[in-house]
GROMACS .gro file of C-alpha atoms in nm:
model
  494
    1MET     CA    1  -4.815   3.249   2.411
    2ILE     CA    2  -5.008   3.036   2.155
    3ILE     CA    3  -4.712   3.042   1.907
    4GLU     CA    4  -4.468   2.963   2.146
    5THR     CA    5  -4.663   2.662   2.263
    6ILE     CA    6  -4.717   2.541   1.890
    7ILE     CA    7  -4.339   2.578   1.839
    8ILE     CA    8  -4.252   2.402   2.116
    9THR     CA    9  -4.519   2.113   2.078
   10ILE     CA   10  -4.383   2.044   1.727
   11TYR     CA   11  -4.002   2.074   1.849
   12ALA     CA   12  -4.086   1.836   2.130
   13LEU     CA   13  -4.241   1.571   1.871
   14ALA     CA   14  -3.963   1.584   1.615
   15LEU     CA   15  -3.747   1.502   1.922
   16LEU     CA   16  -3.938   1.214   2.029
   17LEU     CA   17  -3.958   1.078   1.731
   18ILE     CA   18  -3.574   1.078   1.686
   19PHE     CA   19  -3.550   0.945   2.046
   20LEU     CA   20  -3.773   0.656   1.959
   21TYR     CA   21  -3.569   0.588   1.645
   22ALA     CA   22  -3.250   0.585   1.823
   23LEU     CA   23  -3.388   0.308   2.062
   24VAL     CA   24  -3.489   0.113   1.778
   25GLN     CA   25  -3.135   0.127   1.649
   26LEU     CA   26  -2.979   0.052   1.980
   27ASN     CA   27  -3.207  -0.254   1.972
   28LEU     CA   28  -3.053  -0.345   1.634
   29LEU     CA   29  -2.702  -0.300   1.777
   30LEU     CA   30  -2.770  -0.516   2.080
   31ASN     CA   31  -2.914  -0.769   1.823
   32TYR     CA   32  -2.600  -0.740   1.606
   33ILE     CA   33  -2.368  -0.783   1.889
   34LYS     CA   34  -2.554  -1.091   2.031
   35VAL     CA   35  -2.558  -1.276   1.686
   36LYS     CA   36  -2.219  -1.158   1.549
   37ARG     CA   37  -2.026  -1.415   1.734
   38ASN     CA   38  -2.251  -1.709   1.616
   39ILE     CA   39  -2.271  -1.638   1.273
   40LEU     CA   40  -2.146  -1.923   1.036
   41THR     CA   41  -2.067  -1.882   0.691
   42ASN     CA   42  -2.201  -2.138   0.400
   43VAL     CA   43  -1.982  -2.412   0.226
   44PRO     CA   44  -1.976  -2.260  -0.121
   45LEU     CA   45  -2.116  -2.469  -0.389
   46ASP     CA   46  -1.928  -2.750  -0.520
   47LEU     CA   47  -1.896  -2.730  -0.898
   48ASN     CA   48  -1.815  -3.101  -0.941
   49LYS     CA   49  -2.170  -3.181  -0.795
   50VAL     CA   50  -2.358  -3.124  -1.146
   51ASP     CA   51  -2.663  -3.236  -1.024
   52GLU     CA   52  -2.674  -2.968  -0.727
   53ILE     CA   53  -2.609  -2.667  -0.966
   54PRO     CA   54  -2.938  -2.500  -1.064
   55ARG     CA   55  -2.996  -2.245  -1.341
   56VAL     CA   56  -2.923  -1.880  -1.278
   57THR     CA   57  -2.992  -1.588  -1.463
   58ILE     CA   58  -2.795  -1.266  -1.434
   59GLN     CA   59  -2.989  -0.941  -1.506
   60LEU     CA   60  -2.802  -0.615  -1.565
   61PRO     CA   61  -3.037  -0.322  -1.601
   62VAL     CA   62  -2.866  -0.038  -1.746
   63TYR     CA   63  -2.956   0.296  -1.894
   64ASN     CA   64  -2.717   0.546  -2.062
   65GLU     CA   65  -2.404   0.390  -1.891
   66LEU     CA   66  -2.130   0.489  -2.130
   67TYR     CA   67  -1.868   0.506  -1.844
   68VAL     CA   68  -1.886   0.156  -1.707
   69MET     CA   69  -2.053  -0.061  -1.941
   70GLU     CA   70  -1.707  -0.202  -2.053
   71ARG     CA   71  -1.599  -0.242  -1.703
   72LEU     CA   72  -1.941  -0.415  -1.593
   73LEU     CA   73  -1.948  -0.648  -1.854
   74ASP     CA   74  -1.565  -0.768  -1.836
   75ASN     CA   75  -1.639  -0.835  -1.497
   76ILE     CA   76  -1.956  -1.033  -1.515
   77ALA     CA   77  -1.807  -1.245  -1.786
   78LYS     CA   78  -1.525  -1.348  -1.508
   79ILE     CA   79  -1.826  -1.515  -1.313
   80LYS     CA   80  -1.742  -1.870  -1.216
   81TYR     CA   81  -2.039  -2.091  -1.309
   82PRO     CA   82  -2.110  -2.375  -1.555
   83LYS     CA   83  -2.171  -2.218  -1.896
   84ASN     CA   84  -2.480  -2.430  -1.960
   85LYS     CA   85  -2.613  -2.328  -1.620
   86LEU     CA   86  -2.592  -1.943  -1.685
   87ASP     CA   87  -2.742  -1.689  -1.886
   88ILE     CA   88  -2.693  -1.303  -1.878
   89GLN     CA   89  -2.943  -1.026  -1.972
   90VAL     CA   90  -2.816  -0.692  -2.040
   91LEU     CA   91  -3.162  -0.493  -1.978
   92ASP     CA   92  -3.065  -0.210  -2.187
   93ASP     CA   93  -3.315   0.093  -2.190
   94SER     CA   94  -3.018   0.333  -2.316
   95THR     CA   95  -3.098   0.609  -2.556
   96ASP     CA   96  -2.738   0.743  -2.630
   97GLU     CA   97  -2.430   0.611  -2.792
   98SER     CA   98  -2.360   0.349  -2.565
   99VAL     CA   99  -2.622   0.136  -2.731
  100ILE     CA  100  -2.400   0.049  -3.011
  101THR     CA  101  -2.072   0.013  -2.809
  102THR     CA  102  -2.237  -0.224  -2.564
  103ALA     CA  103  -2.388  -0.443  -2.851
  104ALA     CA  104  -2.039  -0.468  -3.001
  105HIS     CA  105  -1.913  -0.586  -2.676
  106ILE     CA  106  -2.187  -0.821  -2.603
  107GLN     CA  107  -2.130  -0.989  -2.939
  108ARG     CA  108  -1.760  -1.042  -2.845
  109LEU     CA  109  -1.847  -1.198  -2.515
  110ARG     CA  110  -2.107  -1.415  -2.690
  111GLU     CA  111  -1.855  -1.543  -2.936
  112THR     CA  112  -1.629  -1.704  -2.610
  113GLY     CA  113  -1.949  -1.943  -2.552
  114LEU     CA  114  -2.105  -1.695  -2.297
  115ASP     CA  115  -2.485  -1.692  -2.334
  116ILE     CA  116  -2.542  -1.324  -2.293
  117GLN     CA  117  -2.859  -1.135  -2.453
  118HIS     CA  118  -2.900  -0.772  -2.533
  119ILE     CA  119  -3.254  -0.684  -2.454
  120GLN     CA  120  -3.406  -0.354  -2.562
  121ARG     CA  121  -3.732  -0.187  -2.516
  122ASN     CA  122  -3.872   0.107  -2.715
  123ILE     CA  123  -4.055   0.276  -2.430
  124ARG     CA  124  -3.902   0.267  -2.064
  125THR     CA  125  -4.218   0.172  -1.910
  126GLY     CA  126  -4.187   0.116  -1.560
  127PHE     CA  127  -3.819   0.215  -1.554
  128LYS     CA  128  -3.588  -0.023  -1.395
  129ALA     CA  129  -3.883  -0.211  -1.266
  130GLY     CA  130  -4.046  -0.245  -1.598
  131ALA     CA  131  -3.686  -0.376  -1.743
  132LEU     CA  132  -3.658  -0.641  -1.473
  133LYS     CA  133  -4.002  -0.728  -1.558
  134GLU     CA  134  -3.974  -0.744  -1.895
  135GLY     CA  135  -3.636  -0.988  -1.883
  136LEU     CA  136  -3.811  -1.205  -1.647
  137LYS     CA  137  -4.050  -1.321  -1.929
  138THR     CA  138  -3.745  -1.495  -2.089
  139ALA     CA  139  -3.525  -1.568  -1.822
  140LYS     CA  140  -3.413  -1.916  -1.821
  141GLY     CA  141  -3.301  -1.924  -1.469
  142GLU     CA  142  -3.441  -2.084  -1.152
  143PHE     CA  143  -3.276  -1.796  -0.970
  144ILE     CA  144  -3.230  -1.425  -1.098
  145ALA     CA  145  -2.896  -1.226  -0.990
  146ILE     CA  146  -2.924  -0.856  -1.043
  147PHE     CA  147  -2.635  -0.617  -1.041
  148ASP     CA  148  -2.645  -0.246  -1.136
  149ALA     CA  149  -2.409  -0.095  -1.368
  150ASP     CA  150  -2.165   0.011  -1.109
  151PHE     CA  151  -2.141  -0.309  -0.944
  152LEU     CA  152  -1.835  -0.550  -0.977
  153PRO     CA  153  -1.908  -0.886  -0.803
  154LYS     CA  154  -1.639  -1.121  -0.738
  155SER     CA  155  -1.571  -1.415  -0.955
  156ASP     CA  156  -1.711  -1.668  -0.681
  157TRP     CA  157  -2.040  -1.463  -0.625
  158LEU     CA  158  -2.261  -1.704  -0.743
  159LEU     CA  159  -2.076  -2.000  -0.556
  160GLN     CA  160  -2.112  -1.839  -0.207
  161THR     CA  161  -2.475  -1.719  -0.277
  162VAL     CA  162  -2.668  -2.016  -0.445
  163PRO     CA  163  -2.622  -2.263  -0.190
  164TYR     CA  164  -2.846  -2.089   0.074
  165PHE     CA  165  -3.141  -2.192  -0.187
  166LYS     CA  166  -3.122  -2.527  -0.043
  167ASN     CA  167  -3.383  -2.384   0.209
  168GLU     CA  168  -3.680  -2.394  -0.004
  169LYS     CA  169  -3.825  -2.102   0.230
  170ILE     CA  170  -3.574  -1.859   0.105
  171GLY     CA  171  -3.694  -1.623  -0.145
  172VAL     CA  172  -3.392  -1.389  -0.149
  173VAL     CA  173  -3.014  -1.385  -0.072
  174GLN     CA  174  -2.876  -1.029  -0.030
  175THR     CA  175  -2.503  -0.941  -0.003
  176ARG     CA  176  -2.296  -0.639   0.143
  177TRP     CA  177  -2.218  -0.338  -0.056
  178GLY     CA  178  -1.847  -0.254  -0.074
  179HIS     CA  179  -1.714   0.059  -0.196
  180ILE     CA  180  -1.390   0.076  -0.424
  181ASN     CA  181  -1.387   0.461  -0.391
  182ARG     CA  182  -1.434   0.500  -0.012
  183ASN     CA  183  -1.151   0.738   0.056
  184TYR     CA  184  -1.192   0.926  -0.276
  185SER     CA  185  -1.338   1.246  -0.114
  186LEU     CA  186  -1.508   1.358   0.183
  187LEU     CA  187  -1.840   1.293   0.014
  188THR     CA  188  -1.774   0.936  -0.050
  189LYS     CA  189  -1.625   0.886   0.327
  190VAL     CA  190  -1.965   1.024   0.425
  191GLN     CA  191  -2.191   0.776   0.207
  192ALA     CA  192  -1.951   0.467   0.289
  193PHE     CA  193  -2.006   0.560   0.645
  194ALA     CA  194  -2.391   0.582   0.636
  195LEU     CA  195  -2.398   0.247   0.387
  196ASP     CA  196  -2.189   0.059   0.636
  197ALA     CA  197  -2.416   0.091   0.907
  198HIS     CA  198  -2.715  -0.026   0.724
  199PHE     CA  199  -2.523  -0.343   0.581
  200THR     CA  200  -2.375  -0.454   0.882
  201ILE     CA  201  -2.587  -0.360   1.185
  202GLU     CA  202  -2.928  -0.282   1.055
  203GLN     CA  203  -2.966  -0.582   0.806
  204VAL     CA  204  -2.769  -0.814   1.038
  205GLY     CA  205  -2.958  -0.688   1.342
  206ARG     CA  206  -3.305  -0.731   1.170
  207ASN     CA  207  -3.246  -1.054   0.956
  208THR     CA  208  -3.141  -1.261   1.251
  209GLN     CA  209  -3.427  -1.178   1.467
  210GLY     CA  210  -3.679  -1.286   1.194
  211HIS     CA  211  -3.756  -0.905   1.126
  212PHE     CA  212  -3.841  -0.793   0.763
  213ILE     CA  213  -3.514  -0.655   0.586
  214ASN     CA  214  -3.488  -0.553   0.188
  215PHE     CA  215  -3.343  -0.645  -0.110
  216ASN     CA  216  -3.122  -0.344  -0.191
  217GLY     CA  217  -3.166  -0.349  -0.554
  218THR     CA  218  -2.859  -0.507  -0.647
  219ALA     CA  219  -2.581  -0.753  -0.529
  220GLY     CA  220  -2.856  -1.000  -0.453
  221ILE     CA  221  -3.030  -1.289  -0.583
  222TRP     CA  222  -3.398  -1.391  -0.598
  223ARG     CA  223  -3.580  -1.727  -0.620
  224LYS     CA  224  -3.785  -1.660  -0.963
  225ASN     CA  225  -4.105  -1.825  -0.820
  226CYS     CA  226  -4.069  -1.609  -0.520
  227ILE     CA  227  -4.086  -1.293  -0.750
  228ILE     CA  228  -4.391  -1.405  -0.930
  229ASP     CA  229  -4.576  -1.535  -0.589
  230ALA     CA  230  -4.539  -1.157  -0.471
  231GLY     CA  231  -4.679  -1.010  -0.740
  232ASN     CA  232  -4.376  -0.941  -0.971
  233TRP     CA  233  -4.187  -0.594  -1.003
  234THR     CA  234  -4.405  -0.302  -1.022
  235ALA     CA  235  -4.314   0.066  -1.084
  236ASP     CA  236  -4.572   0.263  -0.847
  237THR     CA  237  -4.281   0.348  -0.603
  238LEU     CA  238  -3.945   0.473  -0.672
  239THR     CA  239  -3.802   0.200  -0.477
  240GLU     CA  240  -3.923  -0.121  -0.651
  241ASP     CA  241  -3.669  -0.348  -0.471
  242LEU     CA  242  -3.815  -0.242  -0.100
  243ASP     CA  243  -4.178  -0.250  -0.241
  244LEU     CA  244  -4.142  -0.622  -0.356
  245SER     CA  245  -3.924  -0.725  -0.043
  246TYR     CA  246  -4.219  -0.642   0.151
  247ARG     CA  247  -4.480  -0.802  -0.074
  248ALA     CA  248  -4.265  -1.094  -0.058
  249GLN     CA  249  -4.209  -1.131   0.299
  250LEU     CA  250  -4.584  -1.085   0.381
  251LYS     CA  251  -4.632  -1.375   0.156
  252HIS     CA  252  -4.415  -1.563   0.391
  253TRP     CA  253  -4.084  -1.589   0.197
  254GLU     CA  254  -3.777  -1.582   0.404
  255PHE     CA  255  -3.467  -1.323   0.341
  256LYS     CA  256  -3.095  -1.431   0.389
  257TYR     CA  257  -2.866  -1.155   0.439
  258LEU     CA  258  -2.470  -1.240   0.390
  259GLU     CA  259  -2.253  -0.976   0.571
  260HIS     CA  260  -1.939  -1.191   0.482
  261VAL     CA  261  -2.027  -1.170   0.097
  262GLU     CA  262  -1.900  -0.842  -0.022
  263THR     CA  263  -2.003  -0.715  -0.355
  264PRO     CA  264  -1.793  -0.394  -0.443
  265ALA     CA  265  -1.934  -0.098  -0.586
  266GLU     CA  266  -1.864   0.278  -0.686
  267LEU     CA  267  -2.016   0.557  -0.479
  268PRO     CA  268  -2.133   0.883  -0.638
  269VAL     CA  269  -1.834   1.119  -0.644
  270ALA     CA  270  -2.053   1.457  -0.724
  271VAL     CA  271  -2.308   1.608  -0.484
  272SER     CA  272  -2.548   1.644  -0.779
  273ALA     CA  273  -2.525   1.261  -0.826
  274ALA     CA  274  -2.553   1.191  -0.458
  275ARG     CA  275  -2.843   1.415  -0.462
  276SER     CA  276  -3.053   1.199  -0.710
  277GLN     CA  277  -2.956   0.885  -0.543
  278GLN     CA  278  -3.079   1.008  -0.201
  279PHE     CA  279  -3.406   1.190  -0.347
  280ARG     CA  280  -3.499   0.838  -0.524
  281TRP     CA  281  -3.418   0.644  -0.188
  282ASN     CA  282  -3.572   0.850   0.048
  283LYS     CA  283  -3.915   0.925  -0.154
  284GLY     CA  284  -3.934   0.573  -0.225
  285ALA     CA  285  -3.916   0.472   0.141
  286ALA     CA  286  -4.210   0.700   0.214
  287GLU     CA  287  -4.413   0.581  -0.099
  288ASN     CA  288  -4.380   0.255   0.048
  289PHE     CA  289  -4.464   0.345   0.409
  290ARG     CA  290  -4.789   0.465   0.256
  291LYS     CA  291  -4.846   0.127   0.052
  292SER     CA  292  -4.721  -0.135   0.292
  293PHE     CA  293  -4.753  -0.044   0.642
  294PHE     CA  294  -5.106  -0.094   0.707
  295LYS     CA  295  -5.061  -0.433   0.529
  296VAL     CA  296  -4.791  -0.509   0.773
  297LEU     CA  297  -5.012  -0.397   1.047
  298LEU     CA  298  -5.291  -0.603   0.991
  299ALA     CA  299  -5.088  -0.892   0.921
  300LYS     CA  300  -5.163  -1.169   1.205
  301ASN     CA  301  -4.858  -1.407   1.147
  302LEU     CA  302  -4.626  -1.107   1.250
  303SER     CA  303  -4.487  -1.021   1.623
  304PRO     CA  304  -4.538  -0.682   1.785
  305SER     CA  305  -4.174  -0.642   1.776
  306THR     CA  306  -4.134  -0.722   1.403
  307LYS     CA  307  -4.429  -0.457   1.329
  308VAL     CA  308  -4.230  -0.202   1.538
  309HIS     CA  309  -3.928  -0.271   1.328
  310CYS     CA  310  -4.130  -0.250   1.001
  311LEU     CA  311  -4.257   0.087   1.111
  312PHE     CA  312  -3.913   0.253   1.172
  313HIS     CA  313  -3.766   0.070   0.876
  314LEU     CA  314  -4.015   0.213   0.651
  315LEU     CA  315  -3.982   0.537   0.828
  316ASN     CA  316  -3.618   0.544   0.822
  317SER     CA  317  -3.631   0.845   0.538
  318SER     CA  318  -3.897   1.048   0.750
  319MET     CA  319  -3.613   1.101   0.999
  320PHE     CA  320  -3.481   1.363   0.769
  321LEU     CA  321  -3.825   1.529   0.820
  322SER     CA  322  -3.770   1.548   1.188
  323ILE     CA  323  -3.399   1.657   1.168
  324PHE     CA  324  -3.530   1.951   0.934
  325VAL     CA  325  -3.802   2.045   1.184
  326LEU     CA  326  -3.572   2.045   1.463
  327ALA     CA  327  -3.314   2.241   1.274
  328ILE     CA  328  -3.543   2.509   1.184
  329LEU     CA  329  -3.752   2.565   1.506
  330SER     CA  330  -3.407   2.567   1.691
  331ILE     CA  331  -3.344   2.926   1.644
  332PRO     CA  332  -3.707   3.024   1.768
  333MET     CA  333  -3.641   2.768   2.039
  334LEU     CA  334  -3.320   2.980   2.139
  335TYR     CA  335  -3.540   3.281   2.199
  336ILE     CA  336  -3.831   3.095   2.353
  337LYS     CA  337  -3.657   2.910   2.615
  338GLN     CA  338  -3.541   3.241   2.767
  339LEU     CA  339  -3.905   3.240   2.862
  340GLU     CA  340  -3.969   2.897   2.944
  341PRO     CA  341  -3.918   2.704   3.280
  342PHE     CA  342  -3.557   2.582   3.266
  343LYS     CA  343  -3.656   2.237   3.364
  344MET     CA  344  -3.865   2.187   3.048
  345TYR     CA  345  -3.546   2.265   2.832
  346ALA     CA  346  -3.321   2.087   3.031
  347LEU     CA  347  -3.559   1.780   2.972
  348GLY     CA  348  -3.527   1.848   2.595
  349LEU     CA  349  -3.163   1.905   2.586
  350GLY     CA  350  -3.127   1.572   2.783
  351ILE     CA  351  -3.338   1.372   2.535
  352PHE     CA  352  -3.108   1.546   2.249
  353ILE     CA  353  -2.792   1.435   2.411
  354LEU     CA  354  -2.914   1.088   2.501
  355SER     CA  355  -3.011   1.046   2.132
  356SER     CA  356  -2.658   1.172   2.024
  357VAL     CA  357  -2.505   0.913   2.257
  358ILE     CA  358  -2.683   0.607   2.121
  359PHE     CA  359  -2.590   0.724   1.781
  360PHE     CA  360  -2.218   0.769   1.875
  361ILE     CA  361  -2.225   0.424   1.999
  362TYR     CA  362  -2.408   0.270   1.740
  363TYR     CA  363  -2.185   0.417   1.446
  364TRP     CA  364  -1.868   0.330   1.669
  365TYR     CA  365  -1.960  -0.048   1.666
  366MET     CA  366  -1.996  -0.055   1.302
  367TYR     CA  367  -1.678   0.158   1.258
  368LYS     CA  368  -1.458  -0.062   1.447
  369THR     CA  369  -1.610  -0.340   1.286
  370ILE     CA  370  -1.472  -0.223   0.922
  371TYR     CA  371  -1.186  -0.057   1.044
  372GLY     CA  372  -1.054  -0.216   1.360
  373LYS     CA  373  -1.003  -0.089   1.708
  374GLY     CA  374  -0.752   0.112   1.861
  375PHE     CA  375  -0.688   0.476   1.978
  376LYS     CA  376  -0.597   0.585   1.646
  377ASN     CA  377  -0.924   0.453   1.479
  378PHE     CA  378  -1.129   0.576   1.735
  379ILE     CA  379  -0.988   0.965   1.705
  380ASN     CA  380  -1.073   0.907   1.344
  381TYR     CA  381  -1.383   0.783   1.396
  382ILE     CA  382  -1.474   1.096   1.630
  383GLY     CA  383  -1.395   1.326   1.332
  384LEU     CA  384  -1.588   1.124   1.073
  385PHE     CA  385  -1.893   1.092   1.307
  386PHE     CA  386  -1.938   1.481   1.324
  387VAL     CA  387  -1.870   1.512   0.962
  388PHE     CA  388  -2.122   1.265   0.873
  389PHE     CA  389  -2.384   1.447   1.060
  390THR     CA  390  -2.278   1.775   0.964
  391ILE     CA  391  -2.325   1.689   0.594
  392ILE     CA  392  -2.630   1.455   0.651
  393MET     CA  393  -2.805   1.770   0.802
  394GLY     CA  394  -2.700   1.952   0.493
  395PHE     CA  395  -2.876   1.714   0.286
  396SER     CA  396  -3.194   1.757   0.484
  397LEU     CA  397  -3.401   2.012   0.324
  398HIS     CA  398  -3.348   1.821  -0.038
  399ASN     CA  399  -3.440   1.460   0.136
  400THR     CA  400  -3.736   1.630   0.330
  401ILE     CA  401  -3.883   1.731   0.005
  402ALA     CA  402  -3.835   1.413  -0.103
  403VAL     CA  403  -4.014   1.251   0.197
  404ILE     CA  404  -4.311   1.486   0.183
  405GLU     CA  405  -4.361   1.413  -0.191
  406GLY     CA  406  -4.364   1.049  -0.115
  407HIS     CA  407  -4.610   1.058   0.174
  408LEU     CA  408  -4.819   1.288  -0.039
  409GLY     CA  409  -4.837   1.047  -0.303
  410LYS     CA  410  -4.682   1.283  -0.584
  411ARG     CA  411  -4.549   1.094  -0.882
  412SER     CA  412  -4.203   1.151  -1.061
  413ASP     CA  413  -4.000   0.985  -1.270
  414PHE     CA  414  -3.715   0.716  -1.192
  415ILE     CA  415  -3.383   0.940  -1.197
  416ARG     CA  416  -3.104   0.736  -1.243
  417THR     CA  417  -2.787   0.807  -1.060
  418PRO     CA  418  -2.492   0.889  -1.303
  419LYS     CA  419  -2.188   0.655  -1.299
  420PHE     CA  420  -1.823   0.764  -1.326
  421ASN     CA  421  -1.581   0.484  -1.340
  422ILE     CA  422  -1.348   0.706  -1.149
  423SER     CA  423  -1.068   0.434  -1.120
  424THR     CA  424  -0.993   0.530  -1.516
  425ILE     CA  425  -1.074   0.871  -1.536
  426LYS     CA  426  -1.014   1.013  -1.212
  427ASP     CA  427  -0.907   1.352  -1.345
  428SER     CA  428  -1.203   1.410  -1.615
  429TRP     CA  429  -1.513   1.286  -1.421
  430LYS     CA  430  -1.616   1.664  -1.405
  431SER     CA  431  -1.716   1.650  -1.784
  432ASN     CA  432  -1.939   1.353  -1.725
  433LYS     CA  433  -2.220   1.404  -1.992
  434TYR     CA  434  -2.496   1.265  -1.773
  435LEU     CA  435  -2.447   1.506  -1.472
  436ASN     CA  436  -2.717   1.752  -1.384
  437LYS     CA  437  -2.569   2.119  -1.388
  438LYS     CA  438  -2.873   2.287  -1.339
  439LEU     CA  439  -2.924   2.507  -1.014
  440SER     CA  440  -3.240   2.373  -0.834
  441ILE     CA  441  -3.444   2.587  -0.631
  442SER     CA  442  -3.370   2.383  -0.325
  443THR     CA  443  -2.997   2.453  -0.366
  444ILE     CA  444  -3.083   2.821  -0.340
  445PHE     CA  445  -3.289   2.765  -0.051
  446GLU     CA  446  -2.970   2.562   0.107
  447GLY     CA  447  -2.785   2.879   0.063
  448LEU     CA  448  -3.038   3.075   0.266
  449LEU     CA  449  -3.041   2.811   0.522
  450MET     CA  450  -2.673   2.843   0.555
  451LEU     CA  451  -2.749   3.217   0.615
  452TYR     CA  452  -3.033   3.141   0.882
  453PHE     CA  453  -2.799   2.920   1.093
  454GLY     CA  454  -2.526   3.177   1.062
  455PHE     CA  455  -2.771   3.410   1.204
  456GLY     CA  456  -2.826   3.152   1.489
  457LEU     CA  457  -2.472   3.153   1.558
  458TYR     CA  458  -2.432   3.529   1.586
  459SER     CA  459  -2.766   3.510   1.824
  460ALA     CA  460  -2.572   3.277   2.083
  461PHE     CA  461  -2.369   3.590   2.155
  462THR     CA  462  -2.613   3.848   2.162
  463ILE     CA  463  -2.942   3.693   2.292
  464THR     CA  464  -2.833   3.777   2.660
  465LYS     CA  465  -2.531   3.987   2.818
  466GLU     CA  466  -2.381   3.643   2.907
  467GLY     CA  467  -2.468   3.485   2.573
  468ASP     CA  468  -2.634   3.143   2.547
  469PHE     CA  469  -2.461   2.871   2.379
  470GLY     CA  470  -2.697   2.575   2.430
  471PHE     CA  471  -2.742   2.529   2.065
  472PHE     CA  472  -2.416   2.674   1.927
  473GLY     CA  473  -2.268   2.313   1.834
  474PHE     CA  474  -2.586   2.216   1.671
  475HIS     CA  475  -2.599   2.550   1.475
  476LEU     CA  476  -2.244   2.517   1.364
  477MET     CA  477  -2.296   2.193   1.224
  478LEU     CA  478  -2.608   2.322   1.022
  479PHE     CA  479  -2.445   2.622   0.899
  480LEU     CA  480  -2.124   2.402   0.790
  481GLY     CA  481  -2.361   2.131   0.652
  482PHE     CA  482  -2.585   2.332   0.452
  483GLY     CA  483  -2.273   2.552   0.361
  484TYR     CA  484  -2.107   2.250   0.213
  485VAL     CA  485  -2.403   2.116   0.016
  486PHE     CA  486  -2.485   2.458  -0.131
  487LEU     CA  487  -2.118   2.526  -0.234
  488LYS     CA  488  -2.049   2.208  -0.398
  489SER     CA  489  -2.370   2.215  -0.569
  490ILE     CA  490  -2.312   2.539  -0.749
  491ARG     CA  491  -1.944   2.428  -0.835
  492VAL     CA  492  -1.914   2.250  -1.176
  493ARG     CA  493  -1.662   2.001  -0.991
  494GLY     CA  494  -1.946   1.889  -0.775
   0.00000   0.00000   0.00000
C-alpha cells in the first residue's frame, strides 16, 4: 500500500495546485468584470502641440527574418509621428542573406527622410536581450517602443500609447496582441484562444488591481529611464521581458496595459515553431520564478494579494507540470481507486470538476468579449474549449521538460520562433528554411504517450465487468492531444 499512498499523495497535490490556480484565475475574472465597464480610453496625442511630443526610438530586434522583413519595415515606415522626434533601430543579428536585402531596404527608407539605422553585432551575446541593450546605448528617444518581426502596429500606435507617459510614474505601456492568421488552422485557433485570455482577463485583471503584470516582449513601449533604473536588459533567463518587468515593478515603476489598443501579429503555423516558442516562454517563466519570487516575497511595499498573484503568475508555466503529473498518474489511479474508499475518489473528482467549471466560465467570458454573445457562438465556444484543452495537454510533456529545466537552472540558448508571412506564401510556407525538421526525443515519447492513454481507454472497458468510465473523457482528450502533436510533429507540413 506504500506505492499506492505515494501515487495518491502526488496526484492529490497536483490536483490541489490546479484548483488553487483556477481560484486565482477566477479572481482575475471577477476583477475584469468589475472594472470592464469603467475602463476609459485615453485621448490620442495631438500632433499640433509640438511641445508635448517627446522623442521616441523604435527598436526592431530581428534574427534571420527573410520572409517578413520587407513587410515589417514597410509597416513601421507608416507610423504617424513627427520625423524629427522619431528614430528607428533595426537591431539585426542575422547571419543569412536577409542582411543584404534588409540593408538595401533600410537605405531606401532612409532616402525618404526616415531616421532609421541598421545596427549589427559580430557576436549575438545575450541574444535578444543583448541586442536591445546594445541599441539602447545609441537610442535617441526618451521612450523605447519594441516590435518583434511578425508584428504590424497600426499607423496611430504611438499616438495612442505615448500620452500615458504624462504620468511620470508610468514605466511601461503594453498593448494587446491581435492575430492576423487566427483562423488559418486548428493550431492557430488554439494559440489565439490561449493568448486572448492572457491579453484580456489576465492583464486587465492584474493591472487594474495594482498587481504585477509583464511587458510581453513586443508591442509595448518603455520609458528609457525605467529600463536603466531597473538594471537594463539581461540574458540570464529566456524571457528577458518578464525579468525586466518584475525588476522594474520592484523598483516601484507602474505599468499601464491598454486592452483597447490592438497590435496585430502572426501566429506560428507549424507545430515545430509553436514548440520552440512554448519552450522558451515556459522555461523562461520558471527561470524567473527562481530569480524573482523571493524578492517579491520579501518586498515590504507589496500587499499579500499582490504577492499571491505574483506567485501564480510566475508559476503559470508550472501548471503544465501539474497537468502532466495528473495525466500520467490517472491510469494507476484508475486501478487504485478500485481499492480505495469511494469518498476519497469522489472528493478528488469533485475538485477536478469544480476546477474545470471555473476554467469553462473564465474562457467563455474571454470568448464572448472577442466574438460576441449568442447561442451559435456559445456552441462554437464549447467545441473550441475542449479542442484547446486537448491540444494543450498534448504539449504538456514538451512544456514540462521546459519547466523542469527552468526550475533546475539548466541553461539553454534563445531559440527564435520561425516567421512565415503566410499572407503572401500561404501555399509554400512548408519550405521555410528556418523550420526545425529534426525529430526530437520528446516527439517519440509523445507517440508512446498516445499509446499509453490508448491503453487507458481500453482499461475503462476491462477493469471491471461493468467497466469504469470515470477517467474515460480525460484519457480520450489525452490520447487525441498527444496523437495530434505527435503526428503533426513527424509530418513535414507541420
